[in-house]
XYZ file of C-alpha atoms in Angstrom:
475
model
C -11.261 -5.104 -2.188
C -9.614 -2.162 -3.012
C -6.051 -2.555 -2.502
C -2.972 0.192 -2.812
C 0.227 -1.169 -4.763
C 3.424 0.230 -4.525
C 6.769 -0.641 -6.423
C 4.551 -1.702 -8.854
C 6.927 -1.445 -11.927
C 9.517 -3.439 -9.720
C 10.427 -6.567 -9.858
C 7.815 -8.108 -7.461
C 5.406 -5.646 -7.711
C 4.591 -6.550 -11.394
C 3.948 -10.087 -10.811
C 1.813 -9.311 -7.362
C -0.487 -6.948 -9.900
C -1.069 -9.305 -12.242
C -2.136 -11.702 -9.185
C -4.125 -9.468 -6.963
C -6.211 -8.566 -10.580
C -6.716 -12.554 -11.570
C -8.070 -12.145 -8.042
C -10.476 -9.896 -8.825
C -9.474 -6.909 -6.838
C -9.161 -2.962 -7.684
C -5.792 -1.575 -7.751
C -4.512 1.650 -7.458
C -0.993 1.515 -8.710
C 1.547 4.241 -7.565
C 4.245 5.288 -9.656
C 6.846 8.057 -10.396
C 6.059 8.195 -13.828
C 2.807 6.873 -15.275
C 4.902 6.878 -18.533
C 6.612 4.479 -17.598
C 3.771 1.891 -16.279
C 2.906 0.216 -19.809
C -0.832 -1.872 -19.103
C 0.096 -3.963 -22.438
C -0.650 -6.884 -20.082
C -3.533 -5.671 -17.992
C -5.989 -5.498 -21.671
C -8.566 -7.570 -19.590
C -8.707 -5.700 -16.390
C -8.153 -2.310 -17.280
C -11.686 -1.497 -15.876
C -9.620 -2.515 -12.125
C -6.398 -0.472 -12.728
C -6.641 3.228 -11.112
C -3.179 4.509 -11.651
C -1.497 7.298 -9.599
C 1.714 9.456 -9.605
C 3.793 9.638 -6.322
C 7.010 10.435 -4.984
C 6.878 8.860 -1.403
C 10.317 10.839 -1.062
C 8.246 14.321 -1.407
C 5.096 14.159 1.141
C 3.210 16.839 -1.235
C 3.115 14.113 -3.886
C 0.985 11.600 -1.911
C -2.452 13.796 -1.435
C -3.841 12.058 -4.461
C -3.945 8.847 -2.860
C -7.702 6.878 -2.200
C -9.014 7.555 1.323
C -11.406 4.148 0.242
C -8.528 1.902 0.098
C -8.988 -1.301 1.995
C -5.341 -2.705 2.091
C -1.969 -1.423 1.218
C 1.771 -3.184 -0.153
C 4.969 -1.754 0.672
C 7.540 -2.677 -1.914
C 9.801 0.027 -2.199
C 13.538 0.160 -1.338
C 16.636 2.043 -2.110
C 19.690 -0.534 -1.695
C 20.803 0.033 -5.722
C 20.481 3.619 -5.704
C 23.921 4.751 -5.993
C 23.339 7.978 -4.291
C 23.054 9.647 -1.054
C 22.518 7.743 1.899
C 19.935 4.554 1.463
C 18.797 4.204 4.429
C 17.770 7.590 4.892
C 15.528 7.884 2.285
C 14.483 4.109 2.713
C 13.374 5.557 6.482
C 11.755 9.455 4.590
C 9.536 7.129 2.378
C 8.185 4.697 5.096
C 7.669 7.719 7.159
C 5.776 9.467 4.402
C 3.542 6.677 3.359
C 2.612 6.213 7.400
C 1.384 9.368 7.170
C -0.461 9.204 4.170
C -2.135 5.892 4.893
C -3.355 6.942 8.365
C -5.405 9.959 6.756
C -7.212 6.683 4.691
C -9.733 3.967 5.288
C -7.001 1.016 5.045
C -6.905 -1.614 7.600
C -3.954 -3.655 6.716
C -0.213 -2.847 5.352
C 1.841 -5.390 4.723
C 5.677 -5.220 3.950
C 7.871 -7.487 2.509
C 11.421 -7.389 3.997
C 14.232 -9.066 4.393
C 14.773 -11.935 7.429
C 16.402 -10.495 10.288
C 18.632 -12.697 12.797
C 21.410 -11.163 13.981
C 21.882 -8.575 16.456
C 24.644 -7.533 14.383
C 23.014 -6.305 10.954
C 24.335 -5.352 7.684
C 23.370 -1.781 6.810
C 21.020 -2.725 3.989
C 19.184 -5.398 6.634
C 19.254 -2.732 9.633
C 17.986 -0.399 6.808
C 15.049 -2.749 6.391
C 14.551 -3.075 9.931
C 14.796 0.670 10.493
C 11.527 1.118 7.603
C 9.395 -1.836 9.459
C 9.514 0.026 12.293
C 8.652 3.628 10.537
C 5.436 1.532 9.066
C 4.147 0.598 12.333
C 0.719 2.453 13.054
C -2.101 2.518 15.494
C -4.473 3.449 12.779
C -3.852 0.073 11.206
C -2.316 -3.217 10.855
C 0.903 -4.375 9.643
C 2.137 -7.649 8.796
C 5.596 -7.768 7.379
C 6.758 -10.890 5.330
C 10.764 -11.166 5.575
C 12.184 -13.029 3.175
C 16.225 -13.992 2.186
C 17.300 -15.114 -1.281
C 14.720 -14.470 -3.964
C 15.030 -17.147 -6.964
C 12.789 -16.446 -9.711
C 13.513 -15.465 -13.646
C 14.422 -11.759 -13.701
C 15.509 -11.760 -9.832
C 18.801 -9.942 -8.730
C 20.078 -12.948 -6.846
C 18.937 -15.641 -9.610
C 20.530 -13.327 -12.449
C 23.872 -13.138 -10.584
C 24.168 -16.599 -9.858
C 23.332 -17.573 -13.567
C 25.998 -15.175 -14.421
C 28.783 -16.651 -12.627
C 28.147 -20.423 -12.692
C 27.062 -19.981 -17.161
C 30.336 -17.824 -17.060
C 33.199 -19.368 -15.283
C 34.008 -22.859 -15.258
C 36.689 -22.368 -12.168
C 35.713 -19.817 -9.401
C 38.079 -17.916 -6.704
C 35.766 -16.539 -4.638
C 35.597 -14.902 -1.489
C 35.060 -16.578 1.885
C 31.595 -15.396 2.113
C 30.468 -18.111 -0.260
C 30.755 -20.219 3.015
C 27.701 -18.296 4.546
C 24.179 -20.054 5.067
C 20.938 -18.760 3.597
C 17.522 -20.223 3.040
C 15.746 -19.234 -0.763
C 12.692 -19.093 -1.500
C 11.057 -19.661 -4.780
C 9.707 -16.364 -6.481
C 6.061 -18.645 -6.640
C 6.270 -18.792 -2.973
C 6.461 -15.033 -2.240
C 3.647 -13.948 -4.613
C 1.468 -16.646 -2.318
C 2.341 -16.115 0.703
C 1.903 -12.202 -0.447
C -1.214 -12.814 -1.525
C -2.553 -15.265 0.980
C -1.998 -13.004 4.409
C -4.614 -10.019 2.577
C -7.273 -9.652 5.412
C -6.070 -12.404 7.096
C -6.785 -11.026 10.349
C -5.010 -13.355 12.303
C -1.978 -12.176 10.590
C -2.329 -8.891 11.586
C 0.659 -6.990 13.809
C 2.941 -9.990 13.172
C 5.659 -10.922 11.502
C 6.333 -13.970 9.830
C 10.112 -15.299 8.167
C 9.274 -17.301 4.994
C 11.566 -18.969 3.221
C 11.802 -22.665 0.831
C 13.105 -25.827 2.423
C 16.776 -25.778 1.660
C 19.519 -24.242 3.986
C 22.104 -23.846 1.719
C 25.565 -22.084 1.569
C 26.170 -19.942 -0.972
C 28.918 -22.017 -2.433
C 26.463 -24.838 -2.732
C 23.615 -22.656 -4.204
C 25.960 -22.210 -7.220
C 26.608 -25.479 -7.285
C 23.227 -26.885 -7.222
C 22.718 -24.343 -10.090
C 25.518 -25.875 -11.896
C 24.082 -29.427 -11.410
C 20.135 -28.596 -12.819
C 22.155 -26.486 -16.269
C 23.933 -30.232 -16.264
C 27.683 -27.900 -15.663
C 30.748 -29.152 -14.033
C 32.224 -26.128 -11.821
C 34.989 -25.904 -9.368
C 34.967 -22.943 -6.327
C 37.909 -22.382 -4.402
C 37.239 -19.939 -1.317
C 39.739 -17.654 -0.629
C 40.241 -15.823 2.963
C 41.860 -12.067 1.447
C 39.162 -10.540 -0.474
C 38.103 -7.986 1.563
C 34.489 -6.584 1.102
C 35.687 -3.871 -1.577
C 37.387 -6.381 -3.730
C 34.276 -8.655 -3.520
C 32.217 -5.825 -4.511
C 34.371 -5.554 -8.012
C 34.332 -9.126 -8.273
C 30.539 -9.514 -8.489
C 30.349 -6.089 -10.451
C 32.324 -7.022 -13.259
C 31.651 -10.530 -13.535
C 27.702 -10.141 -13.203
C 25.170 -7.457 -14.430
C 24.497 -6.234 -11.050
C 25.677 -2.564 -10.509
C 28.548 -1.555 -8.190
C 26.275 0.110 -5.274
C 24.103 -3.035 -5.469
C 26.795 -5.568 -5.145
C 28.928 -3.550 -2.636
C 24.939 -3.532 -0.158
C 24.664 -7.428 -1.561
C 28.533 -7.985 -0.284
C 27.699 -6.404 3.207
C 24.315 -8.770 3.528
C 25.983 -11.980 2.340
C 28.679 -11.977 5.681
C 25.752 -12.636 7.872
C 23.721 -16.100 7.849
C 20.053 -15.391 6.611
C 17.423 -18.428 7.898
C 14.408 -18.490 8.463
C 12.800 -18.766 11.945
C 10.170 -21.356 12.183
C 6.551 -20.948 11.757
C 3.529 -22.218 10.412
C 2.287 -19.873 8.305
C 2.921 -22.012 5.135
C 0.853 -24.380 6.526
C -1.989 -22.251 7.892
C -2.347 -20.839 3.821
C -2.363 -24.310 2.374
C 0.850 -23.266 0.704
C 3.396 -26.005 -0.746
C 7.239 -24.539 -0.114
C 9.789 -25.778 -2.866
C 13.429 -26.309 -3.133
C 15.982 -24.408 -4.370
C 16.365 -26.400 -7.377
C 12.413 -26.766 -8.363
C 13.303 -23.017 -7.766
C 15.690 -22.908 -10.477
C 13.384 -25.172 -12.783
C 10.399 -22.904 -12.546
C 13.169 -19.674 -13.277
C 14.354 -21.495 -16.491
C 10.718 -22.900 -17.313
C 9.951 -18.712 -17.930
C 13.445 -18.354 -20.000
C 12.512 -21.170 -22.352
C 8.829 -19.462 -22.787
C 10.665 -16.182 -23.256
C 7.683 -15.001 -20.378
C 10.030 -13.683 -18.179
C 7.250 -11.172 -16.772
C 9.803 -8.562 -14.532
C 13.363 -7.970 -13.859
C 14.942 -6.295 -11.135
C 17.509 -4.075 -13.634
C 14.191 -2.733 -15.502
C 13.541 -0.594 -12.139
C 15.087 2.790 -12.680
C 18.260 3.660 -11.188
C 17.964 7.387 -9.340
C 19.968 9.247 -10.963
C 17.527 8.465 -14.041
C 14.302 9.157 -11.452
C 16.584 12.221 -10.359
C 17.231 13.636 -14.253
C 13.259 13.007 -15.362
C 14.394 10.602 -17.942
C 10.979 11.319 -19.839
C 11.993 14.909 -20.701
C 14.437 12.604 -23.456
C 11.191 11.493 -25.610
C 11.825 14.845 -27.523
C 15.006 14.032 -29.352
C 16.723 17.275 -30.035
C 18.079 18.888 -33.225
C 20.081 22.207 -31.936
C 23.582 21.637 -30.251
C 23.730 18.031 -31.381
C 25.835 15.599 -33.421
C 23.935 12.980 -35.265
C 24.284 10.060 -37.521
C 21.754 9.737 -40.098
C 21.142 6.722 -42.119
C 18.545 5.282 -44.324
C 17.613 2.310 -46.815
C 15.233 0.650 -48.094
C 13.999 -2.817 -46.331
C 12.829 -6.065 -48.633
C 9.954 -6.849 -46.304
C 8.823 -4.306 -43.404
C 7.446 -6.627 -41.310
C 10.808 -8.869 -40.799
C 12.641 -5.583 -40.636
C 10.204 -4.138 -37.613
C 10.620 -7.900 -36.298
C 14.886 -7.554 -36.225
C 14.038 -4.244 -34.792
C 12.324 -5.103 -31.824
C 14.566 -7.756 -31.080
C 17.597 -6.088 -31.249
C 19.945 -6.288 -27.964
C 20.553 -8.924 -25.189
C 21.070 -12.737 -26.882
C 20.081 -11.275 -30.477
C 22.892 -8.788 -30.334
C 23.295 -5.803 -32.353
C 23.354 -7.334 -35.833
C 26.730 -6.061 -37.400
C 30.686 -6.338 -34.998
C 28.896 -7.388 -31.907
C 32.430 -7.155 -30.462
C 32.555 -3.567 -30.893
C 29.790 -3.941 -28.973
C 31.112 -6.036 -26.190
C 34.003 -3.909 -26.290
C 32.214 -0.940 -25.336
C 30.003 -2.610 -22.745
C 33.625 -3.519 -21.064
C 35.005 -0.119 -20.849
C 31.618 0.821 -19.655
C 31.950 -1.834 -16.768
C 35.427 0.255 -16.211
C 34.185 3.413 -15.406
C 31.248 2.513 -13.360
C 28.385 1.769 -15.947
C 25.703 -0.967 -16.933
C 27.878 -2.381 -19.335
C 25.972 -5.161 -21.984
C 25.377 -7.407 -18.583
C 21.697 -7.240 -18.515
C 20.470 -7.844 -22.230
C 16.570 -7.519 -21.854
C 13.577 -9.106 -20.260
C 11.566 -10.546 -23.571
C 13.546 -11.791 -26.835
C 11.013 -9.905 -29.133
C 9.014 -7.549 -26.784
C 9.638 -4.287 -25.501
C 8.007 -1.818 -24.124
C 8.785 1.908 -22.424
C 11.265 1.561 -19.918
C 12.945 -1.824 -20.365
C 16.589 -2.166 -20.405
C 18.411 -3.257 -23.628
C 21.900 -3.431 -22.819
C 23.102 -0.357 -21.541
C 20.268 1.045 -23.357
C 16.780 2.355 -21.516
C 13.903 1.995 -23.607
C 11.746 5.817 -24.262
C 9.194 4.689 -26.917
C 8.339 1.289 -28.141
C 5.354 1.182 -30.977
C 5.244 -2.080 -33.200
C 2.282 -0.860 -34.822
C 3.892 2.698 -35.763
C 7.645 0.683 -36.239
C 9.646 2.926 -34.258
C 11.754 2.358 -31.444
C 13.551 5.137 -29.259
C 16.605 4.307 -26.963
C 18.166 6.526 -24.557
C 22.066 5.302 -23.201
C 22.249 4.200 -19.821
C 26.352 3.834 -20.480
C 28.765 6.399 -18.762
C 29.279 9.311 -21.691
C 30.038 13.187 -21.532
C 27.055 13.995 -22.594
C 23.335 12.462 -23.879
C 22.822 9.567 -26.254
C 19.654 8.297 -28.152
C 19.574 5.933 -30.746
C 16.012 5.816 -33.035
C 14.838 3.324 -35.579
C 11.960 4.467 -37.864
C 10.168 2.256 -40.674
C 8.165 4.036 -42.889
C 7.008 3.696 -46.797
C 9.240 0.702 -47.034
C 12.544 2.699 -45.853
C 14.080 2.388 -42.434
C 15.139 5.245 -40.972
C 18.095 4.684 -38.225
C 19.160 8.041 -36.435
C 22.073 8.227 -33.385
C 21.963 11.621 -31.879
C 24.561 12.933 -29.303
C 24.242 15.891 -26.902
C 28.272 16.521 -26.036
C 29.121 17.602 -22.623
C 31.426 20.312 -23.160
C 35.467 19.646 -24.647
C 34.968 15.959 -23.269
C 31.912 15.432 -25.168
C 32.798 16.862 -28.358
C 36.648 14.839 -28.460
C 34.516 11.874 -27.148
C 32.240 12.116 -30.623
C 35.343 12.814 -32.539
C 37.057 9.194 -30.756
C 34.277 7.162 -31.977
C 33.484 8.333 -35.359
C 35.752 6.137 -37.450
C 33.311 3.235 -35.601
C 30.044 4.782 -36.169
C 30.489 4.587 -39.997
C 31.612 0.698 -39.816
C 29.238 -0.346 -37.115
C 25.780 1.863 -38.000
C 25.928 1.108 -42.016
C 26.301 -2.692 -40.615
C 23.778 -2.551 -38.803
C 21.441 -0.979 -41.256
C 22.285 -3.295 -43.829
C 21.176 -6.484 -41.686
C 17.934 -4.782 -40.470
C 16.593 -4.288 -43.981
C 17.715 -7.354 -45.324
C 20.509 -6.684 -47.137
């Protein structure tokens, strides 16, 4: 089969590839920027990868797609863009990708959504409602998968639970924790995912899926608590209005602020799953929350954690053509140049590559933290969401509240581009080469602000860069 991927550097889309090729299939993988799409782990079934470039925002963009294609995923969404209105570009791209698929040869779309039970929705959940019915078509099928809480390692949901119960011991939380919900393991969804393709019986439906736990939300973190062996207390309280919850999840997790503000407005509004058997009828065994949670920290302990949700672009960086940054300037530009030589280039590139999230930045890591706070004030990433793979990287995964431009462990050089809030552009390169490591910080200022900004931070640079240095050549 030839099959059409979207959302493919996302955090489900990544795992459904590396199914669908197991499988056997062809894929044609769309994405913004094939710069971004590494196929590091696709070596054996590169001869089944077609990749594409499209912008299912801009129409013109999608003329390039397959007319051959047999089947087609829809995994794109907009709920953690922090600009413009969501849903209207969530309801722009359905309508666009209609259009495009009806001009091909496919026969099936399916959509995975989010479970819908209320007559009263949330705006992210109408939002999703709003696209399923833009994706309907009389030139083919649609079956749409809707799904609640997603647990898996690298998830949004899984992440900020694990942040809150690992963090606090004693939680005040809003009344909302009272709210029921029905997860589903991250397993489950790349089955069921896989298991409706060409199903025809499946075909103009729509299915709920879900585990077998109906849990609140307080008890979700709970049951968390009790698998990590932790003793937490939650008190609920009834003043916290939606705004304040919002903040509450934004600087306590790694989530950002539009994300937990659209996650806030979703978790008022019980999310279970309406009956069916579709489980049954794919010979697919549902788990619990907590075999959930297992499998999640099963990947951790492997360090295979294969996707994560903060990886995906925000828009602004989609917006700004991030990739223009490979090119690290030298005219209108302040930089911090260091060098020394390293006892052993290998265990230098090794510190290299594993430099952010649990590793840390080698030298004051509470500089560091310090940093990532004030970050958290004025609306950025902050330190939050470390990185997906202890000692792996590749173009385009988050370290910190750094984005990752150019990752070679043959050539030893890394290039980082800052995802923090700062008056102007900031990369940070490491270079090894004839046994001396190059580190270089360059910053673009953004007018006054930008150059007093450089100025502010200067006395740290020289206490925090040489540190650094020193511990990633050995010294």
């Amino acid at each position: 089969m030839k099959i059409l991927l979207t959302g493919v550097t996302g955090y489900i889309g990544k795992r459904l590839l590396i199914q669908l090729l197991e499988e056997g299939h062809t894929v044609v993988c769309s994405v913004r920027d094939k710069k971004r799409f590494s196929t590091k782990l696709f070596q054996n079934h590169l001869h089944q990868l077609e990749i594409i470039e499209n912008d299912f925002l801009n129409a013109a963009s999608l003329q390039n797609i397959p007319k051959d294609i047999h089947y087609a995923y829809y995994l794109i969404h907009s709920m953690s863009s922090g600009q413009g209105d969501f849903e209207e570009m969530e309801k722009i791209s359905a309508e666009n990708f209609r259009n495009a698929l009806e001009k091909t040869a496919v026969k099936q779309v399916i959509f995975l959504t989010g479970i819908i039970n209320e007559e009263k929705l949330s705006k992210h959940l109408q939002s999703r409602k709003n696209v399923e019915q833009a994706l309907k078509s009389e030139k083919y099928a649609l079956t749409s998968l809707r799904a609640g809480i997603i647990v898996g390692s690298g998830s949004a949901s899984f992440e900020i639970i694990r942040d809150l119960v690992e963090k606090l011991p004693v939680m005040i939380a809003p009344k909302w924790l009272k709210t029921k919900c029905q997860p589903i393991a991250i397993r489950n969804v790349i089955q069921f995912l896989v298991g409706i393709l060409g199903k025809d019986f499946t075909y103009n439906k729509d299915y709920d899926i879900a585990g077998t736990d109906i849990l609140t939300y307080k008890e979700m973190l709970l049951q968390y608590a009790e698998v990590r062996g932790l003793k937490r207390t939650i008190f609920t309280v009834p003043v916290m209005t939606p705004q304040l919850s919002s903040y509450w999840l934004y600087f306590i997790t790694s989530t950002t602020y539009s994300l937990a503000k659209n996650l806030v407005d979703s978790m008022k509004i019980d999310v279970i799953a309406k009956k069916n058997t579709l489980a049954q009828d794919l010979g697919i065994e549902l788990f619990s929350y907590k075999e959930a949670i297992r499998q999640a920290f099963d990947k951790i302990k492997q360090n295979d954690v294969l996707s994560s949700w903060y990886d995906s672009f925000s828009s602004p960086f989609h917006a700004r053509n991030v990739w223009q940054y490979l090119e690290v300037p030298t005219k209108g530009c302040f930089k911090d140049i260091r060098e020394m030589k390293v006892a052993d280039e290998e265990l230098s590139a090794e510190r290299v590559f594993s430099i952010g999230g649990k590793t840390g930045w080698y030298y004051a890591d509470f500089l560091w933290k310090i940093r990532g706070f004030l970050d958290k004030l004025f609306g950025g990433v902050g330190l939050r969401r470390g990185r997906r793979n202890l000692n792996s990287l590749e173009a385009g995964d988050s370290v910190d509240f750094w984005r990752v431009l150019y990752a070679d462990r043959e050539e030893k050089r890394l290039l980082l581009f800052a995802e923090m809030k700062v008056p102007g552009e900031a990369w940070l390169e490491f270079k090894i080469k004839d046994g001396i490591l190059h580190q270089e910080a360059t910053f673009r200022p953004l007018g006054i602000s930008g150059r007093l900004y450089w100025y502010s931070v200067l006395p740290f640079h020289g206490l925090i860069f040489n540190g650094m240095l020193r511990k990633l050549a050995g010294k």
